[in-house]
Short mmCIF file of C-alpha atoms and ligand atoms in Angstrom, two decimals:
data_model
loop_
_atom_site.label_atom_id
_atom_site.label_comp_id
_atom_site.label_asym_id
_atom_site.label_seq_id
_atom_site.Cartn_x
_atom_site.Cartn_y
_atom_site.Cartn_z
CA MET A 217 10.23 -2.94 16.67
CA THR A 218 10.23 0.81 16.10
CA HIS A 219 6.58 1.26 16.97
CA ALA A 220 6.88 2.24 20.61
CA ALA A 221 3.38 3.59 21.28
CA SER A 222 1.12 1.66 23.62
CA ALA A 223 -2.34 0.60 22.45
CA GLN A 224 -4.70 3.52 21.79
CA PRO A 225 -8.33 2.36 21.82
CA LEU A 226 -10.98 4.60 20.26
CA ALA A 227 -14.71 4.52 19.57
CA ALA A 228 -16.64 5.85 16.57
CA ARG A 229 -20.22 6.97 17.13
CA ARG A 230 -23.10 7.67 14.80
CA SER A 231 -22.26 11.07 13.34
CA GLY A 232 -23.99 13.90 11.58
CA ALA A 233 -23.17 14.56 7.93
CA LEU A 234 -19.47 14.65 7.02
CA THR A 235 -18.71 17.89 5.21
CA GLY A 236 -15.65 19.78 4.00
CA ARG A 237 -12.46 19.06 2.12
CA LEU A 238 -9.76 16.53 2.84
CA ARG A 239 -6.32 16.14 1.34
CA ALA A 240 -5.02 12.67 2.21
CA PRO A 241 -1.29 12.39 2.83
CA GLY A 242 1.19 11.43 0.12
CA ASP A 243 0.95 8.09 -1.60
CA LYS A 244 2.79 5.42 0.37
CA SER A 245 3.92 3.36 -2.62
CA ILE A 246 5.36 6.40 -4.41
CA SER A 247 6.97 7.72 -1.22
CA HIS A 248 8.93 4.49 -0.57
CA ARG A 249 10.06 4.33 -4.19
CA ALA A 250 11.13 7.98 -4.32
CA LEU A 251 13.45 7.49 -1.32
CA ILE A 252 14.89 4.24 -2.69
CA LEU A 253 15.47 5.48 -6.24
CA GLY A 254 16.78 8.79 -4.89
CA ALA A 255 19.32 6.76 -2.90
CA MET A 256 20.31 4.82 -6.04
CA ALA A 257 20.71 7.94 -8.22
CA VAL A 258 23.76 10.15 -8.45
CA GLY A 259 23.01 13.67 -7.24
CA GLU A 260 20.17 15.29 -5.30
CA THR A 261 16.59 14.12 -5.64
CA ARG A 262 13.90 16.38 -4.20
CA ILE A 263 10.63 14.93 -2.97
CA ALA A 264 7.64 17.16 -2.24
CA GLY A 265 4.61 15.77 -0.45
CA LEU A 266 6.40 12.69 0.91
CA LEU A 267 4.20 10.65 3.25
CA GLU A 268 5.74 11.23 6.67
CA GLY A 269 4.24 8.05 8.14
CA GLU A 270 6.27 5.52 10.13
CA ASP A 271 6.53 3.05 7.25
CA VAL A 272 8.13 5.55 4.89
CA LEU A 273 10.33 7.10 7.58
CA ASN A 274 11.76 3.63 8.22
CA THR A 275 12.65 3.33 4.53
CA GLY A 276 14.37 6.72 4.79
CA LYS A 277 16.40 5.46 7.77
CA ALA A 278 17.37 2.33 5.83
CA MET A 279 18.58 4.48 2.91
CA ARG A 280 20.71 6.48 5.34
CA ALA A 281 22.14 3.28 6.82
CA LEU A 282 23.06 2.22 3.26
CA GLY A 283 25.03 5.43 2.69
CA ALA A 284 22.57 7.93 1.16
CA GLN A 285 21.95 11.37 2.67
CA VAL A 286 18.27 11.80 3.45
CA GLU A 287 17.07 15.07 4.96
CA ARG A 288 13.84 17.00 5.38
CA GLY A 289 14.21 20.69 4.52
CA ASP A 290 12.45 23.43 6.51
CA ASP A 291 10.19 23.78 3.45
CA GLY A 292 8.92 20.22 3.99
CA VAL A 293 10.72 19.03 0.85
CA TRP A 294 12.89 15.93 1.35
CA ARG A 295 16.31 15.82 -0.23
CA VAL A 296 18.08 12.57 -1.01
CA ARG A 297 21.69 12.51 -2.13
CA GLY A 298 22.21 9.08 -3.67
CA VAL A 299 25.17 6.77 -3.96
CA GLY A 300 24.49 5.40 -7.46
CA VAL A 301 23.35 1.97 -8.66
CA GLY A 302 25.46 -0.68 -6.90
CA GLY A 303 26.93 1.89 -4.53
CA PHE A 304 25.28 1.04 -1.21
CA ALA A 305 27.59 1.00 1.83
CA GLN A 306 27.70 -1.83 4.33
CA PRO A 307 25.07 -1.01 6.99
CA GLN A 308 26.40 -1.06 10.55
CA ALA A 309 23.17 -2.21 12.23
CA PRO A 310 20.06 -4.22 11.31
CA LEU A 311 17.62 -2.40 9.01
CA ASP A 312 14.31 -2.16 10.87
CA PHE A 313 11.22 -1.74 8.67
CA GLY A 314 8.72 -1.65 11.51
CA ASN A 315 5.28 -2.59 10.07
CA SER A 316 6.14 -2.14 6.39
CA GLY A 317 6.17 -5.04 3.93
CA THR A 318 6.67 -2.65 1.02
CA GLY A 319 9.71 -0.91 2.50
CA CYS A 320 11.26 -4.19 3.53
CA ARG A 321 10.69 -6.12 0.29
CA LEU A 322 11.76 -3.27 -1.98
CA VAL A 323 14.95 -2.65 -0.03
CA ILE A 324 15.72 -6.39 0.01
CA GLY A 325 15.59 -6.12 -3.79
CA ALA A 326 17.76 -3.00 -3.93
CA VAL A 327 20.37 -4.56 -1.61
CA ALA A 328 20.36 -7.86 -3.54
CA GLY A 329 22.19 -6.19 -6.43
CA CYS A 330 25.02 -4.77 -4.26
CA PRO A 331 27.95 -6.58 -2.64
CA VAL A 332 26.93 -5.72 0.95
CA GLU A 333 25.48 -7.80 3.75
CA ALA A 334 22.41 -6.51 5.56
CA THR A 335 20.06 -7.73 8.28
CA PHE A 336 16.35 -7.07 7.69
CA ASP A 337 13.87 -6.99 10.53
CA GLY A 338 10.49 -5.62 11.48
CA ASP A 339 7.73 -5.64 14.09
CA ALA A 340 5.68 -8.64 15.19
CA SER A 341 3.27 -8.19 12.24
CA LEU A 342 6.05 -7.98 9.63
CA ARG A 343 7.86 -10.95 11.19
CA LYS A 344 4.83 -13.08 10.29
CA ARG A 345 4.79 -12.11 6.61
CA PRO A 346 6.30 -14.22 3.81
CA MET A 347 9.71 -13.12 2.53
CA GLN A 348 10.60 -16.30 0.63
CA ARG A 349 8.66 -15.00 -2.39
CA VAL A 350 11.24 -12.25 -2.86
CA LEU A 351 14.23 -14.34 -1.87
CA ASP A 352 13.55 -16.94 -4.59
CA PRO A 353 14.14 -14.68 -7.62
CA LEU A 354 16.85 -12.66 -5.85
CA THR A 355 18.97 -15.76 -5.25
CA ARG A 356 18.72 -16.42 -9.01
CA ILE A 357 20.13 -12.92 -9.53
CA GLY A 358 23.08 -13.92 -7.31
CA ALA A 359 22.15 -12.74 -3.81
CA ARG A 360 22.80 -15.18 -0.96
CA VAL A 361 20.53 -15.73 2.02
CA VAL A 362 22.96 -15.97 4.94
CA SER A 363 20.18 -16.72 7.42
CA VAL A 364 16.40 -16.50 7.55
CA ASP A 365 13.85 -17.37 10.18
CA GLU A 366 11.71 -20.48 9.85
CA GLY A 367 9.24 -20.41 6.98
CA GLY A 368 11.11 -17.65 5.13
CA ARG A 369 10.33 -15.02 7.77
CA LEU A 370 12.22 -12.07 9.26
CA PRO A 371 14.75 -11.51 10.65
CA LEU A 372 16.91 -12.40 7.69
CA VAL A 373 20.45 -11.67 6.59
CA LEU A 374 21.09 -11.15 2.90
CA ARG A 375 24.41 -10.89 1.11
CA GLY A 376 23.93 -9.00 -2.14
CA ALA A 377 25.39 -10.25 -5.43
CA THR A 378 28.94 -9.33 -6.40
CA ASP A 379 28.16 -10.03 -10.07
CA PRO A 380 24.37 -9.76 -10.39
CA LEU A 381 22.78 -11.61 -13.30
CA PRO A 382 19.81 -10.42 -15.35
CA ILE A 383 16.88 -12.84 -15.11
CA GLU A 384 13.54 -13.41 -16.74
CA TYR A 385 10.94 -13.90 -14.07
CA GLU A 386 7.22 -14.66 -13.88
CA PRO A 387 5.96 -13.88 -10.35
CA PRO A 388 3.75 -16.71 -9.04
CA VAL A 389 1.52 -14.13 -7.28
CA ALA A 390 0.24 -10.76 -8.41
CA SER A 391 2.50 -8.55 -6.29
CA ALA A 392 3.94 -5.14 -7.07
CA GLN A 393 6.36 -5.60 -4.19
CA LEU A 394 7.77 -8.77 -5.71
CA LYS A 395 7.98 -7.24 -9.18
CA SER A 396 9.68 -4.15 -7.77
CA ALA A 397 12.21 -6.14 -5.74
CA VAL A 398 13.31 -7.94 -8.92
CA LEU A 399 13.49 -4.72 -10.94
CA LEU A 400 15.50 -2.91 -8.25
CA ALA A 401 17.98 -5.80 -8.06
CA GLY A 402 18.06 -5.95 -11.88
CA LEU A 403 19.25 -2.33 -11.99
CA ALA A 404 22.71 -3.55 -10.99
CA ALA A 405 22.81 -6.46 -13.47
CA PRO A 406 24.18 -6.07 -17.00
CA GLY A 407 21.72 -6.76 -19.83
CA LYS A 408 17.96 -7.08 -19.63
CA THR A 409 15.93 -8.04 -16.57
CA ILE A 410 12.47 -9.16 -17.64
CA VAL A 411 9.39 -9.50 -15.43
CA ILE A 412 6.25 -11.05 -16.90
CA GLU A 413 3.11 -10.42 -14.88
CA ALA A 414 -0.03 -12.47 -15.55
CA GLU A 415 -2.04 -9.76 -13.77
CA ALA A 416 -0.80 -6.17 -13.96
CA THR A 417 -0.05 -4.65 -10.56
CA ARG A 418 0.64 -1.03 -9.63
CA ASP A 419 3.33 0.30 -11.95
CA HIS A 420 4.88 3.06 -9.83
CA THR A 421 8.33 1.44 -9.92
CA GLU A 422 8.31 1.31 -13.71
CA ARG A 423 7.09 4.89 -14.04
CA MET A 424 9.57 6.22 -11.56
CA LEU A 425 12.51 4.29 -13.02
CA ARG A 426 11.68 6.02 -16.30
CA GLN A 427 11.56 9.37 -14.51
CA PHE A 428 15.02 8.70 -13.04
CA GLY A 429 16.37 7.99 -16.54
CA ALA A 430 16.36 4.17 -16.74
CA GLU A 431 15.43 2.42 -19.97
CA ILE A 432 12.34 0.36 -19.21
CA LYS A 433 9.60 -0.87 -21.51
CA SER A 434 6.24 -2.24 -20.52
CA THR A 435 3.92 -3.94 -23.01
CA HIS A 436 0.62 -5.76 -22.64
CA HIS A 437 0.86 -9.48 -22.02
CA GLY A 438 -2.17 -11.75 -22.30
CA ASP A 439 -5.56 -10.42 -21.20
CA HIS A 440 -4.53 -8.64 -18.01
CA GLY A 441 -0.75 -8.82 -17.81
CA ARG A 442 2.40 -6.89 -18.60
CA ARG A 443 5.86 -7.74 -19.91
CA ILE A 444 8.44 -5.40 -18.42
CA VAL A 445 11.97 -5.15 -19.78
CA LEU A 446 14.58 -3.19 -17.85
CA THR A 447 18.02 -2.43 -19.24
CA GLY A 448 20.50 -2.83 -16.42
CA GLN A 449 23.32 -0.66 -15.12
CA PRO A 450 21.86 2.76 -15.99
CA GLU A 451 23.25 5.81 -14.29
CA LEU A 452 20.12 7.02 -12.56
CA SER A 453 19.79 10.79 -12.62
CA PRO A 454 18.17 12.57 -9.70
CA ALA A 455 14.55 13.64 -10.09
CA GLU A 456 12.01 16.14 -8.80
CA VAL A 457 9.24 14.01 -7.36
CA VAL A 458 5.85 15.44 -6.37
CA VAL A 459 3.87 12.85 -4.42
CA PRO A 460 0.08 12.97 -4.96
CA SER A 461 -2.44 11.96 -2.27
CA ASP A 462 -2.78 8.29 -1.59
CA PRO A 463 -6.03 6.85 -3.01
CA SER A 464 -5.79 4.03 -0.47
CA SER A 465 -5.89 6.60 2.34
CA ALA A 466 -8.58 8.77 0.71
CA ALA A 467 -10.66 5.57 0.52
CA PHE A 468 -11.58 5.74 4.22
CA ALA A 469 -13.17 9.18 4.15
CA MET A 470 -14.78 8.26 0.84
CA VAL A 471 -16.58 5.29 2.34
CA GLY A 472 -17.28 7.23 5.56
CA ALA A 473 -19.09 9.88 3.51
CA LEU A 474 -20.95 7.36 1.35
CA VAL A 475 -22.48 5.62 4.38
CA THR A 476 -23.08 8.62 6.68
CA PRO A 477 -26.41 10.31 5.79
CA GLY A 478 -26.22 13.86 4.41
CA SER A 479 -22.47 13.77 3.80
CA ASP A 480 -20.90 15.84 1.06
CA ILE A 481 -17.10 16.04 0.95
CA VAL A 482 -14.34 16.79 -1.53
CA LEU A 483 -11.20 14.62 -1.58
CA GLU A 484 -8.38 16.70 -3.01
CA ASN A 485 -5.41 15.73 -5.15
CA VAL A 486 -6.20 12.01 -5.32
CA MET A 487 -3.91 9.90 -7.50
CA MET A 488 -6.02 8.13 -10.15
CA ASN A 489 -3.46 5.67 -11.56
CA PRO A 490 -5.74 3.08 -13.24
CA LEU A 491 -3.92 0.27 -11.43
CA ARG A 492 -5.03 1.79 -8.11
CA THR A 493 -8.64 2.80 -8.68
CA GLY A 494 -10.48 -0.52 -8.45
CA LEU A 495 -12.30 0.64 -5.33
CA PHE A 496 -13.70 3.71 -7.06
CA THR A 497 -14.97 1.56 -9.95
CA THR A 498 -16.57 -0.89 -7.52
CA LEU A 499 -18.20 1.77 -5.37
CA LYS A 500 -19.66 3.42 -8.48
CA GLU A 501 -21.11 0.04 -9.49
CA MET A 502 -22.68 -0.07 -6.02
CA GLY A 503 -24.39 3.23 -6.74
CA ALA A 504 -21.93 5.61 -5.08
CA ALA A 505 -22.04 9.27 -6.04
CA ILE A 506 -18.35 9.97 -6.77
CA GLU A 507 -17.89 12.85 -9.14
CA THR A 508 -14.64 14.15 -10.62
CA VAL A 509 -14.60 17.88 -9.92
CA THR A 510 -11.27 18.62 -11.61
CA SER A 511 -8.50 16.47 -12.99
CA ARG A 512 -5.00 17.08 -14.29
CA ASN A 513 -1.94 15.09 -15.26
CA GLU A 514 1.28 15.52 -13.29
CA GLY A 515 3.02 12.32 -14.45
CA GLU A 516 0.08 10.56 -12.77
CA GLU A 517 -3.59 11.39 -13.34
CA ILE A 518 -4.77 13.41 -10.33
CA ALA A 519 -8.32 14.42 -9.44
CA ASP A 520 -10.43 16.22 -6.88
CA LEU A 521 -13.40 13.97 -6.12
CA ARG A 522 -16.76 15.02 -4.68
CA VAL A 523 -18.39 12.24 -2.67
CA THR A 524 -21.94 12.40 -1.37
CA PHE A 525 -23.99 10.06 0.81
CA SER A 526 -25.48 7.31 -1.39
CA ALA A 527 -27.87 4.40 -1.05
CA LEU A 528 -25.58 1.50 -1.98
CA LYS A 529 -26.45 -1.90 -3.36
CA GLY A 530 -24.48 -5.17 -3.24
CA VAL A 531 -22.32 -6.21 -6.22
CA ASP A 532 -20.12 -9.07 -7.39
CA VAL A 533 -16.48 -7.96 -7.48
CA PRO A 534 -14.38 -10.02 -9.94
CA ALA A 535 -11.05 -11.53 -8.85
CA THR A 536 -9.31 -9.80 -11.77
CA ARG A 537 -9.93 -6.47 -10.04
CA ALA A 538 -8.03 -7.45 -6.89
CA PRO A 539 -4.59 -6.08 -7.87
CA SER A 540 -6.05 -2.61 -8.46
CA MET A 541 -7.74 -2.47 -5.04
CA ILE A 542 -5.74 -4.92 -2.95
CA ASP A 543 -5.50 -2.57 0.05
CA GLU A 544 -9.14 -1.46 -0.16
CA TYR A 545 -11.12 -4.62 0.63
CA ILE A 546 -11.50 -3.89 4.33
CA VAL A 547 -13.13 -0.54 3.67
CA LEU A 548 -15.10 -1.98 0.76
CA ALA A 549 -16.47 -4.57 3.20
CA VAL A 550 -17.62 -1.66 5.39
CA ALA A 551 -19.43 -0.15 2.40
CA ALA A 552 -20.95 -3.58 1.72
CA ALA A 553 -22.23 -3.69 5.31
CA PHE A 554 -24.41 -0.67 4.47
CA ALA A 555 -25.39 -1.87 0.97
CA GLU A 556 -28.72 -3.48 0.24
CA GLY A 557 -28.21 -7.10 -0.84
CA GLU A 558 -25.19 -9.34 -1.25
CA THR A 559 -21.66 -8.25 -2.04
CA ARG A 560 -19.26 -10.98 -3.10
CA MET A 561 -15.56 -10.10 -3.24
CA ARG A 562 -13.67 -12.77 -5.15
CA GLY A 563 -10.10 -14.02 -5.16
CA LEU A 564 -8.81 -12.49 -1.91
CA GLN A 565 -6.09 -15.03 -1.09
CA GLU A 566 -3.38 -12.33 -0.94
CA LEU A 567 -5.28 -10.60 1.88
CA ARG A 568 -4.17 -13.39 4.19
CA VAL A 569 -0.55 -12.15 4.08
CA LYS A 570 -0.98 -8.43 4.61
CA GLU A 571 -0.29 -6.47 7.83
CA SER A 572 -2.76 -8.97 9.35
CA ASP A 573 -4.76 -11.86 7.91
CA ARG A 574 -7.17 -9.34 6.44
CA LEU A 575 -9.62 -11.89 5.15
CA ALA A 576 -10.22 -13.36 8.61
CA ALA A 577 -9.92 -10.01 10.41
CA THR A 578 -12.38 -8.25 8.09
CA ALA A 579 -14.94 -11.01 8.57
CA ASP A 580 -14.42 -10.76 12.35
CA MET A 581 -14.79 -6.97 12.25
CA LEU A 582 -18.17 -7.28 10.57
CA ARG A 583 -19.35 -10.26 12.63
CA VAL A 584 -18.73 -8.61 16.02
CA ASN A 585 -20.78 -5.69 14.73
CA GLY A 586 -23.75 -7.83 13.84
CA VAL A 587 -23.22 -7.94 10.07
CA ASP A 588 -23.96 -11.14 8.11
CA VAL A 589 -20.61 -12.24 6.67
CA GLU A 590 -19.12 -15.42 5.31
CA ILE A 591 -15.76 -16.56 3.94
CA ASP A 592 -16.14 -19.03 1.08
CA LYS A 593 -12.66 -20.28 0.13
CA ASP A 594 -10.95 -17.07 -1.03
CA ASP A 595 -14.14 -15.03 -1.37
CA LEU A 596 -15.70 -12.71 1.18
CA ILE A 597 -19.47 -12.42 1.14
CA VAL A 598 -21.38 -9.69 2.96
CA ARG A 599 -25.18 -9.60 3.15
CA SER A 600 -27.03 -6.58 4.40
CA LYS A 601 -30.39 -4.86 4.45
CA GLY A 602 -28.58 -1.54 4.17
CA ARG A 603 -27.84 -1.03 7.87
CA ALA A 604 -25.15 -2.21 10.28
CA PRO A 605 -25.97 -2.78 13.96
CA GLY A 606 -22.48 -2.00 15.37
CA GLY A 607 -21.81 -2.34 19.08
CA GLY A 608 -18.68 -4.48 18.71
CA LEU A 609 -15.04 -4.21 19.74
CA VAL A 610 -12.78 -4.70 16.73
CA ALA A 611 -9.38 -6.41 17.09
CA THR A 612 -7.02 -4.58 14.72
CA HIS A 613 -4.01 -6.96 14.86
CA MET A 614 -1.39 -4.19 14.33
CA ASP A 615 -3.14 -3.29 11.06
CA HIS A 616 -3.65 0.41 10.27
CA ARG A 617 -6.29 -0.20 7.63
CA LEU A 618 -8.45 -2.35 9.88
CA ALA A 619 -8.45 0.43 12.46
CA MET A 620 -9.44 3.13 9.95
CA ALA A 621 -12.10 1.00 8.26
CA ALA A 622 -13.70 -0.03 11.56
CA LEU A 623 -13.92 3.62 12.64
CA MET A 624 -15.72 4.48 9.39
CA MET A 625 -18.26 1.78 10.11
CA GLY A 626 -18.99 3.29 13.51
CA LEU A 627 -19.93 6.65 11.96
CA ALA A 628 -23.11 5.17 10.53
CA SER A 629 -23.86 2.03 12.56
CA GLU A 630 -26.66 1.98 15.11
CA GLN A 631 -24.36 1.41 18.08
CA PRO A 632 -20.78 2.70 18.46
CA VAL A 633 -17.91 0.67 17.07
CA GLN A 634 -14.82 0.39 19.24
CA VAL A 635 -11.34 -0.46 18.06
CA ASP A 636 -8.69 -1.90 20.36
CA ASP A 637 -5.75 0.09 18.96
CA THR A 638 -5.46 3.06 16.61
CA SER A 639 -1.72 3.59 17.11
CA PHE A 640 -0.77 1.79 13.86
CA ILE A 641 -2.71 4.36 11.82
CA ALA A 642 0.48 6.43 12.11
CA THR A 643 2.21 4.02 9.73
CA SER A 644 0.25 5.36 6.74
CA PHE A 645 -2.05 8.24 7.72
CA PRO A 646 -0.66 10.49 10.48
CA GLY A 647 -3.41 12.79 11.74
CA PHE A 648 -6.25 10.57 10.47
CA VAL A 649 -8.39 10.91 13.59
CA GLU A 650 -8.10 14.72 13.73
CA THR A 651 -8.70 14.97 9.97
CA MET A 652 -11.88 12.91 10.22
CA ARG A 653 -13.06 14.86 13.27
CA ALA A 654 -12.66 18.06 11.26
CA LEU A 655 -15.12 16.62 8.71
CA GLY A 656 -17.60 15.91 11.51
CA ALA A 657 -16.74 12.35 12.55
CA ASP A 658 -17.59 11.57 16.20
CA LEU A 659 -14.44 9.77 17.34
CA SER A 660 -13.57 9.62 21.05
C1 LIG B 4 2.44 -2.20 -2.56
C2 LIG B 4 1.98 -3.37 -3.09
C3 LIG B 4 0.90 -4.16 -2.50
C4 LIG B 4 0.12 -3.37 -1.44
C5 LIG B 4 1.04 -2.59 -0.54
C6 LIG B 4 1.84 -1.60 -1.35
C7 LIG B 4 3.54 -1.49 -3.23
O1 LIG B 4 1.45 -5.31 -1.89
O2 LIG B 4 -0.67 -4.25 -0.67
O3 LIG B 4 0.31 -1.89 0.44
O4 LIG B 4 3.78 -0.31 -2.92
O5 LIG B 4 4.19 -2.11 -4.08
P1 LIG B 4 1.74 -6.66 -2.72
O6 LIG B 4 2.63 -6.31 -3.80
O7 LIG B 4 2.41 -7.60 -1.76
O8 LIG B 4 0.38 -7.14 -3.14
#
């Protein structure tokens, strides 16, 4: 709904070496959470390095509509004056999350613990995505779904709980959004809200809740899971949040450099949270030269990474790795298109419910560019002799990551790769095209 721009097609052509340094914008997951927790704290939270992409700005608007003060200072630091846990005001208009599943699902969770009624809506892509998965546990907490579109889709109207209950919940899918929605609702409930994950997903909500003063414990559960226990009704204190660069955004230039001969770039300030770095692990297994130049800990592990052109080979990517690289499969598939041999990416069922059906759309992106690709149940298989023909027009289906990945493919394919619309890149990586051009990418 908020995304007013008309379609912006673009082509990527075979480029010379990519060189130079790139600092990807702030991490999207952390940016959403900083605004939401800032709005639920008492006092002024300051956020440096916030991602100023459309998705996050929509979350900021929603926090304002719920009564928080959210402002960008002249110094680029965002200030959020919160209303306290359970203190949201009744919004006067529908909350519009544009393209953002994360913003929408997290705020649904936050609202579910407060006695206000809110309408949630989004663009045509978000209106196709499943919301029932968050509504199920939230109704157990005491929220009431006043109305919802067919199949548990947006727009929906939610009445938050007057007396929220703490629940113990095992998400049926590995989803940080679902986990976070339950934890944010659980903030307003007395007693302990418990989430048991069979597969650990990104833990930014847990880390940030701790930073804002909540009592939250996370222990290992089974082989790959976590048991998270949150003590409800804390008074959240404001925090100073410094947002590191988004590894999911840095991923595009990383793959662009790996496949474009002669490239040698440095990606600065990349967040290396181990629940986000599955792509880096996989690319290294494929033979990628990714070297940590410097690293430091600022609440999260952060590194500068040097990436140089590499001859890649196909690998088998286990399904257990999916949560740590869930947003990176499209660009991994591009790397696979330039890797010698077969790459099998397993267990990708969640890709079907992202900004687009990413499993189908990724296969289409490769197929129209002459790459041998197959979907086998929930697995994506790419076979290559180390080169991609290109020459295709990629349909991006309102999906920022498809647009960026397809452009990276065009930098090294034999014929140009065209994409139908780059306008959605602004949801997560404003300035992407200019930034890539500055490294030497031929995009026009
Ligand atoms: C996110 C979680 C993931 C990811 C999304 C960001 C988050 O979604 O795809 O881009 O910030 O919690 P799911 O939790 O639905 O897998």
